[in-house]
Short mmCIF file of C-alpha atoms in Angstrom, two decimals:
data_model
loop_
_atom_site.label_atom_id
_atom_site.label_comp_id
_atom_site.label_asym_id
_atom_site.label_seq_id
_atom_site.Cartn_x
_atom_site.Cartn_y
_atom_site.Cartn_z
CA UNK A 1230 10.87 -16.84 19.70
CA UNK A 1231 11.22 -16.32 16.04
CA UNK A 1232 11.70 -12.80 14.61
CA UNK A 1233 10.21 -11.00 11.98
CA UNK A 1234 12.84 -9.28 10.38
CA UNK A 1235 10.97 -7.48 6.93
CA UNK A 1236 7.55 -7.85 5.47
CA UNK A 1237 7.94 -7.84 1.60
CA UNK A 1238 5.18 -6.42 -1.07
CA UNK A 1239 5.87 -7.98 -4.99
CA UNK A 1240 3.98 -8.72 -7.85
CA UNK A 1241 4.25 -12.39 -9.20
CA UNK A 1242 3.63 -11.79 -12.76
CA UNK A 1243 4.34 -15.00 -14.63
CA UNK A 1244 5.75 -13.06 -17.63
CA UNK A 1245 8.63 -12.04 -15.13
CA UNK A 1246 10.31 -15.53 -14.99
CA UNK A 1247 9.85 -16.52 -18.81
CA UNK A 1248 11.97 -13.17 -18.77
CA UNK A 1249 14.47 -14.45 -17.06
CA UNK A 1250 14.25 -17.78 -18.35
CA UNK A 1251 14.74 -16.39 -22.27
CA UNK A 1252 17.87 -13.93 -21.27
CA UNK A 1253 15.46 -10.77 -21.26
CA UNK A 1254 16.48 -9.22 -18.16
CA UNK A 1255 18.23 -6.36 -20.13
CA UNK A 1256 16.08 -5.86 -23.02
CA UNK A 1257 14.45 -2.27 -22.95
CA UNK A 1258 11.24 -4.04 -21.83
CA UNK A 1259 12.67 -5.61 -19.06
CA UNK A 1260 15.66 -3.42 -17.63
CA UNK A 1261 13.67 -0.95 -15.60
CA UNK A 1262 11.68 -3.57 -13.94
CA UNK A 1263 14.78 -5.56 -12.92
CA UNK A 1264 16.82 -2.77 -12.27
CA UNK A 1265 14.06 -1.30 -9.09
CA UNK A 1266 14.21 -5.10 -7.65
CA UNK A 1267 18.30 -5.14 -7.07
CA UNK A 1268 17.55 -2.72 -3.39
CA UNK A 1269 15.43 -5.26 -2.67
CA UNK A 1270 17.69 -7.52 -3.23
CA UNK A 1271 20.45 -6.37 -1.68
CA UNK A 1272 17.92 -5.89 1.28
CA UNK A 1273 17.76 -9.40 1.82
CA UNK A 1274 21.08 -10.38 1.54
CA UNK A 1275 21.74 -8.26 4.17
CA UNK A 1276 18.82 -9.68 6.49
CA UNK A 1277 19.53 -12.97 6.07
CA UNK A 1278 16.76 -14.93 6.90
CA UNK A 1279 15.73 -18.57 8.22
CA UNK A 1280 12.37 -18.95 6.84
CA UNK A 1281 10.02 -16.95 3.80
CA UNK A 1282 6.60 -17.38 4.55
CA UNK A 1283 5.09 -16.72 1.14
CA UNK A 1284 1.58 -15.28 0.77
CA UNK A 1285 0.24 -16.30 -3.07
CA UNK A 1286 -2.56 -17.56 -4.97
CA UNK A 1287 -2.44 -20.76 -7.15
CA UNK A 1288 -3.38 -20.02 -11.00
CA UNK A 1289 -5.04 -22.98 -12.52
CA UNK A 1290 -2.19 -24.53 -12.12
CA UNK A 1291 -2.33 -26.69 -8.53
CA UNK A 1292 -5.38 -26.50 -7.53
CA UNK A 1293 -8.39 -27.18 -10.12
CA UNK A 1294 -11.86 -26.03 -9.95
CA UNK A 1295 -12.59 -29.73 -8.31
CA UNK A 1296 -11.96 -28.38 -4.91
CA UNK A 1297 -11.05 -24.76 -3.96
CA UNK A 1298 -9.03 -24.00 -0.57
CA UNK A 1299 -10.63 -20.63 0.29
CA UNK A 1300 -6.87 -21.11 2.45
CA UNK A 1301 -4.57 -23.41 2.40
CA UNK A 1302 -0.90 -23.67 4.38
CA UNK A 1303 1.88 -26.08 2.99
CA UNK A 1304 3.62 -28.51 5.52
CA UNK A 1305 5.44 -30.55 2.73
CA UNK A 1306 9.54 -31.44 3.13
CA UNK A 1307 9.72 -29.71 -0.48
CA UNK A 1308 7.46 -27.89 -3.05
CA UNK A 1309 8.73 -28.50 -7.05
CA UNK A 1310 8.11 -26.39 -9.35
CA UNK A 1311 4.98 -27.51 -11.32
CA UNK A 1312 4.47 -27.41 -15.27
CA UNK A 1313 2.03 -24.75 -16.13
CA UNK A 1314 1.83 -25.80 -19.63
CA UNK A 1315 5.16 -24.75 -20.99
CA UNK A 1316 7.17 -27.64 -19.36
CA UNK A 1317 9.29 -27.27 -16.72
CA UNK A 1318 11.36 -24.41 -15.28
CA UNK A 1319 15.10 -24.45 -14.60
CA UNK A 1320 15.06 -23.35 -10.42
CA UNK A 1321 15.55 -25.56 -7.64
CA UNK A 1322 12.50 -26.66 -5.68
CA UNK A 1323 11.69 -25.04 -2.61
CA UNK A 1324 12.71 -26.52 1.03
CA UNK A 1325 9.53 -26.62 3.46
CA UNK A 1326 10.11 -25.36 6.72
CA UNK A 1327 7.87 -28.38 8.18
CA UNK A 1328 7.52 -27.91 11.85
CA UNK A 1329 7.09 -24.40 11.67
CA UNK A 1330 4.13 -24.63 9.37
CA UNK A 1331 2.42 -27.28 11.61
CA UNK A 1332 2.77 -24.66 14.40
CA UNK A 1333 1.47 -22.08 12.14
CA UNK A 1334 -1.42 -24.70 10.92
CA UNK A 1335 -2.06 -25.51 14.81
CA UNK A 1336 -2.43 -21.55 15.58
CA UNK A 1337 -4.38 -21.37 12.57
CA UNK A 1338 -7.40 -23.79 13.76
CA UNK A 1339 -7.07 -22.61 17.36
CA UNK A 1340 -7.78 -19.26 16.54
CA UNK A 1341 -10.70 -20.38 14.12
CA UNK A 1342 -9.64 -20.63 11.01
CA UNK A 1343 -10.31 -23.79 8.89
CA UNK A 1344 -7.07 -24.29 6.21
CA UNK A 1345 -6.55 -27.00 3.94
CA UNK A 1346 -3.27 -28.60 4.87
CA UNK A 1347 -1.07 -29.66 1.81
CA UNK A 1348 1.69 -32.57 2.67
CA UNK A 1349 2.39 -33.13 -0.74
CA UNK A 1350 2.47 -29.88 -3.72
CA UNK A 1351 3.43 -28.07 -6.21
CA UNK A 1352 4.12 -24.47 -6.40
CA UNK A 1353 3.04 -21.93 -9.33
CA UNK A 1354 4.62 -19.08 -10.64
CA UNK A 1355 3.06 -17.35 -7.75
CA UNK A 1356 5.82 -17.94 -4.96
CA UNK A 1357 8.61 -18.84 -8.21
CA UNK A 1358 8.62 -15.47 -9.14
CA UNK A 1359 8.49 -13.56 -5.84
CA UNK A 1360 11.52 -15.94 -5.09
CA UNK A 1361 13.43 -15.29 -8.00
CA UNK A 1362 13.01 -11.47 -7.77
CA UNK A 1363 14.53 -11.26 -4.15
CA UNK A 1364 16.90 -14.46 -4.13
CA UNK A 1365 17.89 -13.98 -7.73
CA UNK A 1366 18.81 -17.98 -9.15
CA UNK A 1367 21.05 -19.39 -6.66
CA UNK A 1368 21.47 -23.35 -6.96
CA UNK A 1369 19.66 -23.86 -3.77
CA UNK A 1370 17.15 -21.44 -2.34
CA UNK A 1371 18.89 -19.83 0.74
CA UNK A 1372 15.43 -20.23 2.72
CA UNK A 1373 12.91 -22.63 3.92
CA UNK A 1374 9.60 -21.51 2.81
CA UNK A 1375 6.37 -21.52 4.57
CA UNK A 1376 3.20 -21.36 1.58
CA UNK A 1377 0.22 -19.65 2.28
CA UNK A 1378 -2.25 -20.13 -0.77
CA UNK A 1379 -5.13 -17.78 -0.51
CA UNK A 1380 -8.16 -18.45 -3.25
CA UNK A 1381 -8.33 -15.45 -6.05
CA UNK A 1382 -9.60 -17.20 -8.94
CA UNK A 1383 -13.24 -18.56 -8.18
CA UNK A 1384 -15.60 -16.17 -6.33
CA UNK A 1385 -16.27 -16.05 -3.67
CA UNK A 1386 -12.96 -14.90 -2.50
CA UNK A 1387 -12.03 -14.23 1.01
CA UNK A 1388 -12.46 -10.71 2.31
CA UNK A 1389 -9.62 -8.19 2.96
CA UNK A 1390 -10.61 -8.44 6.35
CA UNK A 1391 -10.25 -12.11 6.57
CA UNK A 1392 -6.72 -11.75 5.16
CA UNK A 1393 -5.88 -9.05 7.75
CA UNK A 1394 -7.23 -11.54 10.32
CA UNK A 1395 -4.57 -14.27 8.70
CA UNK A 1396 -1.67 -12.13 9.49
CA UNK A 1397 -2.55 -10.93 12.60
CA UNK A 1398 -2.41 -15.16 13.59
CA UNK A 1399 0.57 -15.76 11.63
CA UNK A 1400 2.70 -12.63 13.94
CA UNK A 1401 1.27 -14.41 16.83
CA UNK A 1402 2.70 -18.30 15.34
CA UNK A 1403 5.73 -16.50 14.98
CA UNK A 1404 6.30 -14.86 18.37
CA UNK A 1405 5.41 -18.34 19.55
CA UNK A 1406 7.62 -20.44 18.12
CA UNK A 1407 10.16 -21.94 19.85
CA UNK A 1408 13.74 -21.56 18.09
CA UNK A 1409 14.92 -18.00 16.80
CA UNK A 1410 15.04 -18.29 13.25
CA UNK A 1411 14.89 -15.39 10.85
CA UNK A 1412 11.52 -14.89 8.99
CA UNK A 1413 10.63 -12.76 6.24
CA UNK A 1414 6.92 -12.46 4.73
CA UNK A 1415 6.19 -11.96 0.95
CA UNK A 1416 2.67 -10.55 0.29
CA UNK A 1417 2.39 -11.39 -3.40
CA UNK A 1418 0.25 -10.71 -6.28
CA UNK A 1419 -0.89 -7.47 -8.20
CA UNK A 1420 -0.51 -4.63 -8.90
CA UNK A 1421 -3.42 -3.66 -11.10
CA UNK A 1422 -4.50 -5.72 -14.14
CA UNK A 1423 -7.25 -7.36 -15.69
CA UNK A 1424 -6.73 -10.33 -18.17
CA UNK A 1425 -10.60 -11.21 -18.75
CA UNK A 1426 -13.23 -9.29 -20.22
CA UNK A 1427 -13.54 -6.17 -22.69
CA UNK A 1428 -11.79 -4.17 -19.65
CA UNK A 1429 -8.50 -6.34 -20.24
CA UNK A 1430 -5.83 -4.69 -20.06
CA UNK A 1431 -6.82 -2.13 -17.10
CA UNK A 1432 -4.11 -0.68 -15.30
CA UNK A 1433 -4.56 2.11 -12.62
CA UNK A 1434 -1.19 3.41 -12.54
CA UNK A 1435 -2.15 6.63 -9.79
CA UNK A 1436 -4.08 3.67 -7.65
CA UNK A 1437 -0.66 1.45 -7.57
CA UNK A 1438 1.59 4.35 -6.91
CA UNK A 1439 -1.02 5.24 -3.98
CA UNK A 1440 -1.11 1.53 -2.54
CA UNK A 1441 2.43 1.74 -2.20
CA UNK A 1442 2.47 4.15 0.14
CA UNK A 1443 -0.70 3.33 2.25
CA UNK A 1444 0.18 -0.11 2.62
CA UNK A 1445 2.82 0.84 4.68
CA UNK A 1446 1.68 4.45 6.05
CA UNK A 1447 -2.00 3.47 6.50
CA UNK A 1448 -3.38 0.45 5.38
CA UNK A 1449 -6.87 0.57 7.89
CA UNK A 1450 -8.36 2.18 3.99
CA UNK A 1451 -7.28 -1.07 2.11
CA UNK A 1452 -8.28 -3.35 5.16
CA UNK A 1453 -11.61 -1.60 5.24
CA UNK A 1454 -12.39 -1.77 1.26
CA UNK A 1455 -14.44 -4.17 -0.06
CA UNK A 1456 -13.69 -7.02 -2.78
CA UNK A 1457 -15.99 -5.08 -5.10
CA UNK A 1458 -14.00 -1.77 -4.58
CA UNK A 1459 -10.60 -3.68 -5.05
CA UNK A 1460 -11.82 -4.71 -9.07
CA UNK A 1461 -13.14 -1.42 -10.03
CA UNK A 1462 -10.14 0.22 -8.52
CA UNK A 1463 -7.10 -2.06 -9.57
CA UNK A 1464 -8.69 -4.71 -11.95
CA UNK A 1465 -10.49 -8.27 -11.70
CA UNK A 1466 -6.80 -9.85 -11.38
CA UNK A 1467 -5.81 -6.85 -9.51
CA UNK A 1468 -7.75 -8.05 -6.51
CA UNK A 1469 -4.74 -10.08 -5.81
CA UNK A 1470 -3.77 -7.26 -3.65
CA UNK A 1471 -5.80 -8.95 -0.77
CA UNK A 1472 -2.77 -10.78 -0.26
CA UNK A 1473 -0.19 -7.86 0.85
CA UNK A 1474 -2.36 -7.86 3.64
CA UNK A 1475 -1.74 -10.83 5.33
CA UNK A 1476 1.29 -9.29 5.45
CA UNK A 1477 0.82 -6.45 6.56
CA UNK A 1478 -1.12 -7.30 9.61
CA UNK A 1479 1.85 -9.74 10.78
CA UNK A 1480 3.90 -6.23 10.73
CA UNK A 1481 3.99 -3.58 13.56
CA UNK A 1482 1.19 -0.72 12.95
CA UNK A 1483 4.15 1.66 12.37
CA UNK A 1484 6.67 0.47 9.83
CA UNK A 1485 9.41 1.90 7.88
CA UNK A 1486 9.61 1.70 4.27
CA UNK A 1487 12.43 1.38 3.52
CA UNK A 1488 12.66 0.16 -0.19
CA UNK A 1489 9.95 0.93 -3.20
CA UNK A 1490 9.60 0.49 -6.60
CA UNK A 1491 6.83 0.98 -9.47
CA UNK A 1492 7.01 -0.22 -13.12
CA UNK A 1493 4.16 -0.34 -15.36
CA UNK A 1494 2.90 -2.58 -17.66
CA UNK A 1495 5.59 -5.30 -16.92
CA UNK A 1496 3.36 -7.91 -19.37
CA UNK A 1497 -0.04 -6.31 -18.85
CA UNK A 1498 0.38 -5.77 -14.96
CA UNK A 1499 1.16 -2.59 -13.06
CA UNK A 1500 4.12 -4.08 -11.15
CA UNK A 1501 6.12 -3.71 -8.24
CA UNK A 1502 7.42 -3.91 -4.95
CA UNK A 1503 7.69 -2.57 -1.09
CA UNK A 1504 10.33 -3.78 1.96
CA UNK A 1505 9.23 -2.70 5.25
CA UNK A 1506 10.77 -3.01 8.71
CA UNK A 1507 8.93 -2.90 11.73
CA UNK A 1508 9.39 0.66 13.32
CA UNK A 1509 11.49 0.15 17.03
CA UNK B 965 -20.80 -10.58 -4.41
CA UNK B 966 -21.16 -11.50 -7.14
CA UNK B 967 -24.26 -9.37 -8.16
CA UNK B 968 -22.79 -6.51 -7.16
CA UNK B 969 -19.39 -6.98 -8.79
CA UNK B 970 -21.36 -7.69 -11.90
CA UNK B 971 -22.04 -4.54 -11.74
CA UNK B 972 -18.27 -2.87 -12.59
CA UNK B 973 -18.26 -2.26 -16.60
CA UNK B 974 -16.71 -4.92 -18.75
CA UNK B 975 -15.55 -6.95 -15.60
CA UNK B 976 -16.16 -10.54 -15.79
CA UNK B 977 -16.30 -12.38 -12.18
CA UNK B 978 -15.59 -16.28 -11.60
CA UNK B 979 -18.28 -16.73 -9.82
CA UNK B 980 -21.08 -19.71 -9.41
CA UNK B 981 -22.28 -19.39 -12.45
CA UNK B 982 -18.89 -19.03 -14.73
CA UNK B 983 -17.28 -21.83 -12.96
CA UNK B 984 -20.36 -24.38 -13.66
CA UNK B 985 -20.71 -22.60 -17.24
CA UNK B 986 -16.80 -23.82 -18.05
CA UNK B 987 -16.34 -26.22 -16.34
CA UNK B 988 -15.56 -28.87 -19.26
CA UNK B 989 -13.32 -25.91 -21.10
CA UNK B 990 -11.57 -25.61 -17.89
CA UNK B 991 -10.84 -28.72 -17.22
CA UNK B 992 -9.65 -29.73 -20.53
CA UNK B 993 -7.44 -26.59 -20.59
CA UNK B 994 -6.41 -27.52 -17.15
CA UNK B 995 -4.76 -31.25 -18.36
CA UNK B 996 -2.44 -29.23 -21.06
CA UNK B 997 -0.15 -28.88 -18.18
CA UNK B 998 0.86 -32.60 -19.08
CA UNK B 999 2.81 -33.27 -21.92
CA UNK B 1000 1.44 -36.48 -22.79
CA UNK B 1001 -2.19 -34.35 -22.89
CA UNK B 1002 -0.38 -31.32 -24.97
CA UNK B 1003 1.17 -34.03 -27.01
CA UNK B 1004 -2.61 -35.51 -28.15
CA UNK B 1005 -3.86 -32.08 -28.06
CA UNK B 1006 -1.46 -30.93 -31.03
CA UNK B 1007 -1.72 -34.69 -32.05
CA UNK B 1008 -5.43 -34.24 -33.04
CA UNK B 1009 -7.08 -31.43 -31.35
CA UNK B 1010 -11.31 -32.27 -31.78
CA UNK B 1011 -10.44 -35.81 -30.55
CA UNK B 1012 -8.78 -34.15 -27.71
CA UNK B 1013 -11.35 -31.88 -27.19
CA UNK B 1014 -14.34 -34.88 -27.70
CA UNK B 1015 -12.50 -37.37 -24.91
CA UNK B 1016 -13.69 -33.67 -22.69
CA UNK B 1017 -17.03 -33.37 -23.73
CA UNK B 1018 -17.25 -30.44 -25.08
CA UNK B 1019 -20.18 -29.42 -27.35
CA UNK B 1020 -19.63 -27.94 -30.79
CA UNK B 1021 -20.06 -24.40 -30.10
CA UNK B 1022 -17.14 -25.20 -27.59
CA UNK B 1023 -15.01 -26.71 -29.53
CA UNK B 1024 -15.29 -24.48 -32.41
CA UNK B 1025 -14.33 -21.37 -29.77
CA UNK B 1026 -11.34 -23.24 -28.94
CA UNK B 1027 -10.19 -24.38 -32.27
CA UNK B 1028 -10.74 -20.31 -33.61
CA UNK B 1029 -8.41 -19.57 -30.60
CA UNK B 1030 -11.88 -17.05 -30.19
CA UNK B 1031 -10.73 -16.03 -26.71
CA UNK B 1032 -13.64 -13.33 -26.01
CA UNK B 1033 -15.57 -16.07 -26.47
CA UNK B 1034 -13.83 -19.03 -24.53
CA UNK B 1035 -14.06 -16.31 -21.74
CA UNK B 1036 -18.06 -15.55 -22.59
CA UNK B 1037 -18.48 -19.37 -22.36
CA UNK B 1038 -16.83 -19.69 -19.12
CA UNK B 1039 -13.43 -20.29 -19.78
CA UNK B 1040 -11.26 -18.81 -17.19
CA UNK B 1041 -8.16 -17.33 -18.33
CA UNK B 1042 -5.70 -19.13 -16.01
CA UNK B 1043 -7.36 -22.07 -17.48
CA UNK B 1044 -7.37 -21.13 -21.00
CA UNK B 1045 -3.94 -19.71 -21.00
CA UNK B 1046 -2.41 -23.40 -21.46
CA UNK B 1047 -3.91 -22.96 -24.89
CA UNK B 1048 -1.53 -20.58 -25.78
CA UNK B 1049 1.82 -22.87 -24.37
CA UNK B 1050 0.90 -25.26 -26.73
CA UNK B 1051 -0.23 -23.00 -29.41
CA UNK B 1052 2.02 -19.64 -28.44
CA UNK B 1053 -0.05 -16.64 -28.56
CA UNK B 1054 1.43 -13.60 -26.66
CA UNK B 1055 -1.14 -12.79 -23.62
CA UNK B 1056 -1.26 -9.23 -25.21
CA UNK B 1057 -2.47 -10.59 -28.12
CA UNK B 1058 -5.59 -12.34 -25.71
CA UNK B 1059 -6.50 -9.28 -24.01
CA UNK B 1060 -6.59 -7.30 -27.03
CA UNK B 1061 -8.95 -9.55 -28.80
CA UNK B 1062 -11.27 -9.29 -25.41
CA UNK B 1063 -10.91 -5.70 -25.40
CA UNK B 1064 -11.84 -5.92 -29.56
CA UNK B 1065 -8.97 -4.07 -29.96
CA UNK B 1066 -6.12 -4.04 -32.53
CA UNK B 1067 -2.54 -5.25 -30.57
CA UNK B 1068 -1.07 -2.05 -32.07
CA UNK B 1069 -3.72 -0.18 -30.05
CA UNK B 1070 -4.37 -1.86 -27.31
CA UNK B 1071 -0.72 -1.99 -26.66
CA UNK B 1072 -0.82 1.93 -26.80
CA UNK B 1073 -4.06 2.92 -25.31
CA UNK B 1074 -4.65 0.49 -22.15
CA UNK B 1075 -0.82 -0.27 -21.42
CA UNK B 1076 0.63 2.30 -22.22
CA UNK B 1077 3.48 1.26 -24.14
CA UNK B 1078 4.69 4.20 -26.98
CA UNK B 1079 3.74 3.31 -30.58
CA UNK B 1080 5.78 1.52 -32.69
CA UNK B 1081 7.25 3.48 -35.58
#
C-alpha cells in the first residue's frame, strides 16, 4: 500500500507567485512570509515523496460559470499552467499521477460520491502556488500530482462535512493502492480574507492563529461549523478553509505538528501554513 | 444558504441570484484570459464589451473600472479581476473602493499594514 507520509495546510494566494515571478521574495513585504515557508520546505525535502495530492479550488480561471464541479478529480498525463489574464507563468507543468487518480476516482463513486473527472486541464494559481511554496522552482516538479478541485466560488458550496467525508475516502484510496509510493496531501486555500463587498479586506488574525492549532489538535469544531459560520468568522473568500479538511480527515485523529507559520496580510489574505505527521 | 449567509454584514454571496445577475460581465471578464480577447479588449473596449451583450449601465461600470459596482451588478471578483491584467490596478486598490475607503486607509485600518510616512 501507499503511505501517507505528511498532510500539508497553505494558503494559495495568487499575489504569492507574481512575488516570486517579479524578484520580490526579499522585499520587506515579502521576506517574512517566505522566510516561515523554508521549514516547510526543508520538511519535504526530507520526506521525499511519490505523489502530492493537491486539495484547491479553481478561480475563474478553469472552470466557468457554464458548468460548476461541486468536485472534481484530475486523471490527465499533465496539467499546464493556464493564463489567468496576465499571460503565462514561467514553472513547469505538473506530471499527473494517472492510475492512481483513477483508483482514487473509482473509490470515489463506490463510496458515493459523484466527481467530475478531468482527462484534459489546466491548473490555477491554486495548486501553482502551494507547489511553489514547498518545492521552491525546480525545472521539473519532483512529484506527480493528484488534483482535487473542490467548488468555492458559486454557492452553493459543499459542506465542511462533505469535505471531511472526501478525505476520509481518499486515506482509504491510499491504503488501497497497490505500489508503495510516497504521498503527501496539500489542503489549500485561506486563511481569512474577503475580496467582495464593503467588508473587503476582512482579516481575522486571532481566528487564523486559532485554526492553526485546532486543525491539527481538534478539528471535530471546524468539521462541525457551518458554511455560514466559516464567512462571518474568516471572510467570504476565507471559506476556502473547507479545503484543509479534506486533508485532515485523510490524517490519523492524533497528529503531530510539527511545522507552523502565520503571516498577515500577505496581499489582503491572512496567510500561512501547517505540516503534520500522523502520530505512531 | 444563501438567505442566511445574506445575513453576515457587508458580505456578498455567489449565489443563484449573483451568478444569473452577471452572468454576461462574467463571462466577458472570463475570455480576457486570451490574448487575442485582451488584445480587442484594449483594441476597442465598448465593441468588446457589445460582441458580450452587455447593457449600458454594464458597460459604463466596466469602462469607470466602478468595481463596487461591477460587484453590485453581479460581477464576481475572480471574474472581474482579469480587468485589472489588462488594465493593472493593484487588488488593494479594488477592495478599498468596495470598502469606500481611501487605499491609504484601508491599507491601515482593515490590513493592517503601518502608515506610510
Amino acid at each position: 500500500m501507499a503511505k501517507i507520509i505528511g498532510g500539508l495546510g497553505t494558503s494559495h494566494v495568487p499575489s504569492i507567485g507574481a512575488a516570486l515571478d517579479k524578484g520580490l521574495r526579499d522585499t520587506p513585504d515579502w521576506k517574512p512570509f517566505f522566510d516561515g515557508y523554508e521549514v516547510g520546505k526543508q520538511w519535504m525535502r526530507d520526506a521525499k515523496p511519490d505523489i502530492a495530492v493537491v486539495v484547491f479550488n479553481d478561480h475563474g480561471n478553469t472552470f466557468f460559470l457554464d458548468r460548476v464541479p461541486t468536485f472534481a478529480v484530475g486523471v490527465a498525463e499533465t496539467y499546464n499552467p493556464v493564463d489567468e489574464g496576465w499571460g503565462p507563468r514561467a514553472i513547469p507543468a505538473f506530471e499527473g499521477a494517472v492510475d492512481f487518480s483513477w483508483h482514487f476516482v473509482d473509490k470515489l463513486v463506490e463510496r458515493h460520491f459523484d466527481p467530475m473527472v478531468c482527462r484534459e486541464i489546466e491548473v490555477d494559481h491554486g495548486l501553482q502556488v502551494p507547489m511553489e511554496l514547498f518545492f521552491g522552482r525546480p525545472e521539473a516538479w519532483p512529484v506527480k500530482v493528484l488534483p482535487i478541485w473542490v467548488n468555492t466560488i458559486q454557492y452553493p458550496i459543499p459542506t465542511p462535512q462533505r469535505c471531511w467525508e472526501m478525505g476520509k475516502v481518499l486515506r482509504e484510496a491510499i491504503e488501497s493502492w497497490p505500489g508503495d509510493e510516497r504521498v503527501v496531501i496539500l489542503g489549500t486555500g485561506g486563511l481569512s480574507h474577503q475580496l467582495q463587498g464593503a467588508r473587503a479586506g476582512f482579516i481575522n488574525q486571532a481566528a487564523d492563529r486559532a485554526w492553526l492549532d485546532g486543525i491539527a489538535s481538534n478539528p471535530e469544531p471546524y468539521r462541525a461549523m457551518t458554511r455560514e459560520d466559516y464567512v462571518e468568522q474568516f471572510g467570504s473568500e476565507g471559506a476556502e478553509l473547507i479545503m484543509w479538511l479534506v486533508m485532515r480527515a485523510a490524517m490519523n485523529s492524533d497528529v503531530n505538528l510539527i511545522h507552523k507559520h502565520y503571516h498577515a496580510p500577505a496581499s489582503m489574505t491572512g496567510a500561512g501554513m501547517v505540516v503534520l505527521e500522523n502520530a505512531a | 444558504m444563501s438567505e442566511a449567509a445574506a445575513t453576515i454584514p457587508d458580505t456578498p454571496l455567489f449565489d443563484r441570484a449573483g451568478s444569473i445577475r452577471g452572468y454576461r460581465i462574467n463571462k466577458m471578464a472570463m475570455a480576457l484570459g486570451q490574448p487575442a480577447n485582451r488584445a480587442a479588449f484594449k483594441a476597442d473596449e465598448e465593441a468588446y464589451l457589445d460582441s458580450f451583450g452587455l447593457s449600458a449601465h454594464e458597460k459604463s461600470a466596466v469602462m469607470a473600472r466602478d468595481w463596487h459596482e461591477m460587484v453590485r451588478l453581479g460581477g464576481n471578483l475572480f471574474f472581474i479581476l482579469k480587468i485589472s491584467a489588462v488594465d493593472p490596478t493593484p487588488i488593494t486598490r479594488i477592495g478599498a473602493a468596495q470598502a469606500s475607503m481611501e487605499h491609504e486607509d484601508f491599507l491601515h485600518l482593515r490590513l493592517g499594514k503601518k502608515r506610510n510616512g
